[in-house]
PDB file of C-alpha atoms in Angstrom:
ATOM      1  CA  MET S   1     109.541 110.761  76.104  1.00 68.00           C
ATOM      2  CA  PRO S   2     106.784 108.422  75.866  1.00 75.00           C
ATOM      3  CA  THR S   3     103.533 109.019  77.520  1.00 87.00           C
ATOM      4  CA  PRO S   4     103.810 107.768  81.076  1.00 94.00           C
ATOM      5  CA  PRO S   5     100.516 105.014  81.610  1.00 95.00           C
ATOM      6  CA  TRP S   6      99.245 106.863  85.326  1.00 97.00           C
ATOM      7  CA  PHE S   7      98.810 109.899  82.561  1.00 97.00           C
ATOM      8  CA  SER S   8      96.316 107.747  80.948  1.00 95.00           C
ATOM      9  CA  GLN S   9      94.398 106.717  84.058  1.00 97.00           C
ATOM     10  CA  LEU S  10      94.035 110.237  85.029  1.00 97.00           C
ATOM     11  CA  LEU S  11      92.870 111.249  81.497  1.00 97.00           C
ATOM     12  CA  GLU S  12      90.334 107.482  82.390  1.00 97.00           C
ATOM     13  CA  VAL S  13      89.098 109.712  85.408  1.00 98.00           C
ATOM     14  CA  SER S  14      86.541 112.345  83.973  1.00 97.00           C
ATOM     15  CA  ASP S  15      85.584 113.649  79.993  1.00 96.00           C
ATOM     16  CA  VAL S  16      86.753 117.290  81.267  1.00 96.00           C
ATOM     17  CA  LEU S  17      89.991 116.053  81.709  1.00 97.00           C
ATOM     18  CA  ALA S  18      90.287 114.327  78.912  1.00 97.00           C
ATOM     19  CA  ALA S  19      88.554 116.503  76.037  1.00 96.00           C
ATOM     20  CA  LYS S  20      91.006 119.396  77.494  1.00 95.00           C
ATOM     21  CA  HIS S  21      93.556 117.024  77.157  1.00 93.00           C
ATOM     22  CA  ARG S  22      92.744 116.502  73.205  1.00 92.00           C
ATOM     23  CA  ALA S  23      92.065 119.739  72.415  1.00 93.00           C
ATOM     24  CA  TYR S  24      95.528 120.981  73.636  1.00 92.00           C
ATOM     25  CA  VAL S  25      97.651 118.482  71.647  1.00 88.00           C
ATOM     26  CA  ALA S  26      95.542 119.403  68.769  1.00 87.00           C
ATOM     27  CA  ASP S  27      97.104 123.008  68.926  1.00 91.00           C
ATOM     28  CA  TRP S  28      99.988 122.017  69.224  1.00 89.00           C
ATOM     29  CA  PRO S  29     102.468 122.625  66.520  1.00 90.00           C
ATOM     30  CA  GLY S  30     104.144 119.166  65.836  1.00 81.00           C
ATOM     31  CA  ASP S  31     103.289 116.833  63.754  1.00 81.00           C
ATOM     32  CA  PRO S  32      99.859 115.628  63.750  1.00 71.00           C
ATOM     33  CA  GLU S  33     101.074 112.368  62.266  1.00 74.00           C
ATOM     34  CA  ASP S  34     103.057 111.603  64.582  1.00 78.00           C
ATOM     35  CA  GLU S  35     101.477 109.956  67.992  1.00 75.00           C
ATOM     36  CA  ASN S  36     104.760 110.891  69.751  1.00 77.00           C
ATOM     37  CA  ASP S  37     105.292 114.242  68.893  1.00 84.00           C
ATOM     38  CA  VAL S  38     102.695 115.608  71.859  1.00 85.00           C
ATOM     39  CA  PRO S  39     103.997 119.145  75.051  1.00 92.00           C
ATOM     40  CA  PRO S  40     106.263 117.987  77.518  1.00 93.00           C
ATOM     41  CA  LEU S  41     104.296 116.301  80.190  1.00 95.00           C
ATOM     42  CA  LEU S  42     104.746 119.223  82.650  1.00 96.00           C
ATOM     43  CA  LEU S  43     102.875 121.003  80.061  1.00 96.00           C
ATOM     44  CA  ARG S  44     100.334 118.815  79.804  1.00 96.00           C
ATOM     45  CA  LEU S  45      99.901 118.489  83.912  1.00 98.00           C
ATOM     46  CA  ALA S  46      99.604 122.703  83.886  1.00 98.00           C
ATOM     47  CA  ASP S  47      97.024 122.635  81.701  1.00 97.00           C
ATOM     48  CA  LEU S  48      95.336 119.980  83.597  1.00 97.00           C
ATOM     49  CA  GLY S  49      95.600 121.307  86.813  1.00 98.00           C
ATOM     50  CA  GLN S  50      94.820 124.672  85.207  1.00 97.00           C
ATOM     51  CA  VAL S  51      91.543 122.542  83.641  1.00 96.00           C
ATOM     52  CA  LEU S  52      90.719 120.645  86.986  1.00 97.00           C
ATOM     53  CA  ALA S  53      90.714 124.682  88.873  1.00 97.00           C
ATOM     54  CA  GLU S  54      88.396 125.907  86.457  1.00 96.00           C
ATOM     55  CA  ARG S  55      85.781 123.272  86.241  1.00 96.00           C
ATOM     56  CA  SER S  56      85.683 121.573  89.226  1.00 95.00           C
ATOM     57  CA  ALA S  57      82.179 121.408  89.439  1.00 95.00           C
ATOM     58  CA  GLU S  58      81.367 119.058  87.223  1.00 96.00           C
ATOM     59  CA  LEU S  59      83.815 116.438  88.014  1.00 97.00           C
ATOM     60  CA  THR S  60      82.402 114.341  90.980  1.00 97.00           C
ATOM     61  CA  PRO S  61      83.899 114.300  94.885  1.00 97.00           C
ATOM     62  CA  GLU S  62      85.276 110.911  93.753  1.00 98.00           C
ATOM     63  CA  GLN S  63      86.733 111.367  90.556  1.00 98.00           C
ATOM     64  CA  THR S  64      88.603 114.508  92.390  1.00 98.00           C
ATOM     65  CA  ARG S  65      89.886 111.979  94.671  1.00 98.00           C
ATOM     66  CA  GLN S  66      90.559 109.623  92.569  1.00 98.00           C
ATOM     67  CA  VAL S  67      92.710 112.363  90.523  1.00 98.00           C
ATOM     68  CA  PHE S  68      94.597 113.305  93.618  1.00 98.00           C
ATOM     69  CA  ARG S  69      95.690 109.436  94.476  1.00 98.00           C
ATOM     70  CA  ILE S  70      97.149 109.409  91.140  1.00 98.00           C
ATOM     71  CA  LEU S  71      99.207 112.200  91.471  1.00 98.00           C
ATOM     72  CA  GLU S  72      99.893 111.231  94.869  1.00 98.00           C
ATOM     73  CA  GLU S  73     101.319 107.982  93.340  1.00 98.00           C
ATOM     74  CA  VAL S  74     103.484 109.035  91.019  1.00 98.00           C
ATOM     75  CA  MET S  75     105.204 111.958  93.613  1.00 98.00           C
ATOM     76  CA  THR S  76     105.607 109.455  96.023  1.00 98.00           C
ATOM     77  CA  SER S  77     106.075 106.094  94.006  1.00 97.00           C
ATOM     78  CA  GLY S  78     106.486 107.687  90.271  1.00 96.00           C
ATOM     79  CA  SER S  79     110.099 108.258  88.882  1.00 96.00           C
ATOM     80  CA  GLU S  80     112.065 111.665  89.886  1.00 97.00           C
ATOM     81  CA  TYR S  81     111.200 112.744  86.432  1.00 96.00           C
ATOM     82  CA  ASP S  82     107.409 111.939  86.939  1.00 97.00           C
ATOM     83  CA  GLY S  83     107.044 113.408  89.920  1.00 98.00           C
ATOM     84  CA  THR S  84     108.961 116.805  89.209  1.00 97.00           C
ATOM     85  CA  ALA S  85     106.246 117.065  86.199  1.00 98.00           C
ATOM     86  CA  VAL S  86     103.305 116.707  88.825  1.00 98.00           C
ATOM     87  CA  ALA S  87     105.007 118.977  90.909  1.00 98.00           C
ATOM     88  CA  THR S  88     105.737 121.431  88.901  1.00 98.00           C
ATOM     89  CA  GLY S  89     102.921 121.315  86.586  1.00 98.00           C
ATOM     90  CA  PHE S  90      99.756 120.034  88.022  1.00 98.00           C
ATOM     91  CA  PHE S  91     100.464 121.682  91.515  1.00 98.00           C
ATOM     92  CA  GLU S  92     101.952 124.789  90.676  1.00 98.00           C
ATOM     93  CA  ALA S  93      99.149 125.276  88.257  1.00 98.00           C
ATOM     94  CA  LEU S  94      96.499 124.472  90.977  1.00 98.00           C
ATOM     95  CA  LEU S  95      98.235 126.953  93.493  1.00 98.00           C
ATOM     96  CA  ASN S  96      98.038 129.941  90.108  1.00 97.00           C
ATOM     97  CA  ALA S  97      94.625 128.830  90.185  1.00 98.00           C
ATOM     98  CA  TRP S  98      94.084 129.667  93.784  1.00 97.00           C
ATOM     99  CA  ASP S  99      95.867 132.859  93.518  1.00 94.00           C
ATOM    100  CA  ASN S 100      93.274 133.941  90.987  1.00 96.00           C
ATOM    101  CA  GLY S 101      90.466 132.714  92.982  1.00 96.00           C
ATOM    102  CA  PHE S 102      89.770 129.042  92.673  1.00 97.00           C
ATOM    103  CA  ASP S 103      88.631 127.444  95.840  1.00 97.00           C
ATOM    104  CA  LEU S 104      91.518 125.260  96.798  1.00 97.00           C
ATOM    105  CA  ARG S 105      89.619 124.722 100.209  1.00 97.00           C
ATOM    106  CA  ALA S 106      87.171 123.003  98.418  1.00 96.00           C
ATOM    107  CA  VAL S 107      89.577 120.083  97.393  1.00 97.00           C
ATOM    108  CA  TRP S 108      92.499 120.176  99.857  1.00 98.00           C
ATOM    109  CA  ASP S 109      91.739 117.230 102.041  1.00 97.00           C
ATOM    110  CA  ASP S 110      91.521 114.946  98.991  1.00 98.00           C
ATOM    111  CA  VAL S 111      95.166 115.849  98.298  1.00 98.00           C
ATOM    112  CA  GLY S 112      97.701 113.848  99.504  1.00 98.00           C
ATOM    113  CA  PRO S 113     100.462 114.091 102.420  1.00 98.00           C
ATOM    114  CA  GLU S 114     102.930 114.205  99.679  1.00 98.00           C
ATOM    115  CA  SER S 115     101.356 116.778  97.109  1.00 98.00           C
ATOM    116  CA  ARG S 116     101.028 119.260 100.437  1.00 98.00           C
ATOM    117  CA  ALA S 117     103.711 118.889 101.786  1.00 98.00           C
ATOM    118  CA  TYR S 118     105.338 120.218  98.028  1.00 98.00           C
ATOM    119  CA  CYS S 119     102.508 122.863  98.067  1.00 98.00           C
ATOM    120  CA  LEU S 120     103.415 123.903 101.150  1.00 98.00           C
ATOM    121  CA  ALA S 121     107.184 124.306 100.894  1.00 98.00           C
ATOM    122  CA  TRP S 122     106.180 125.723  97.113  1.00 97.00           C
ATOM    123  CA  ASN S 123     104.534 128.769  99.136  1.00 97.00           C
ATOM    124  CA  LYS S 124     107.338 129.080 101.479  1.00 97.00           C
ATOM    125  CA  PHE S 125     109.775 129.555  98.508  1.00 97.00           C
ATOM    126  CA  GLY S 126     107.467 132.103  96.860  1.00 96.00           C
ATOM    127  CA  GLY S 127     106.973 134.533 100.296  1.00 96.00           C
ATOM    128  CA  VAL S 128     103.402 132.965 100.076  1.00 95.00           C
ATOM    129  CA  GLU S 129     102.043 132.684 104.129  1.00 95.00           C
ATOM    130  CA  SER S 130     100.020 129.431 103.855  1.00 97.00           C
ATOM    131  CA  PRO S 131      96.724 129.519 105.955  1.00 97.00           C
ATOM    132  CA  ASP S 132      95.617 127.581 109.006  1.00 97.00           C
ATOM    133  CA  TRP S 133      93.796 125.151 106.822  1.00 97.00           C
ATOM    134  CA  MET S 134      96.491 123.739 104.720  1.00 97.00           C
ATOM    135  CA  ARG S 135      98.258 123.113 107.648  1.00 92.00           C
TER     136      ARG S 135
END
């Protein structure tokens, strides 16, 4: 499946995200001569969620807001495939990072309503009590 245009916009937000994505794709055991032989979108988004959590201090507040704006747009207006990849890839990786010490509260105000709803539902599904600041 081809990479959706919004994913390129996401990478253009930050050199940190773009550089990590290039490294992730370069390590993919596919055919390096085939530009379409890349990891599935869900895996690439999970990697970016982890990168954002690990290196959030390297993004400006505006870059962080822009990342979450793009992802919220996909969640609300993208295809079902893309929205599911964002939810189960990026946001589940971000919640996992929160479980491991990432300060999710620091970026929570930038997370859009549909994305927040998914995170809250995922917490509920997993038996994780969401703190008041998430609601």
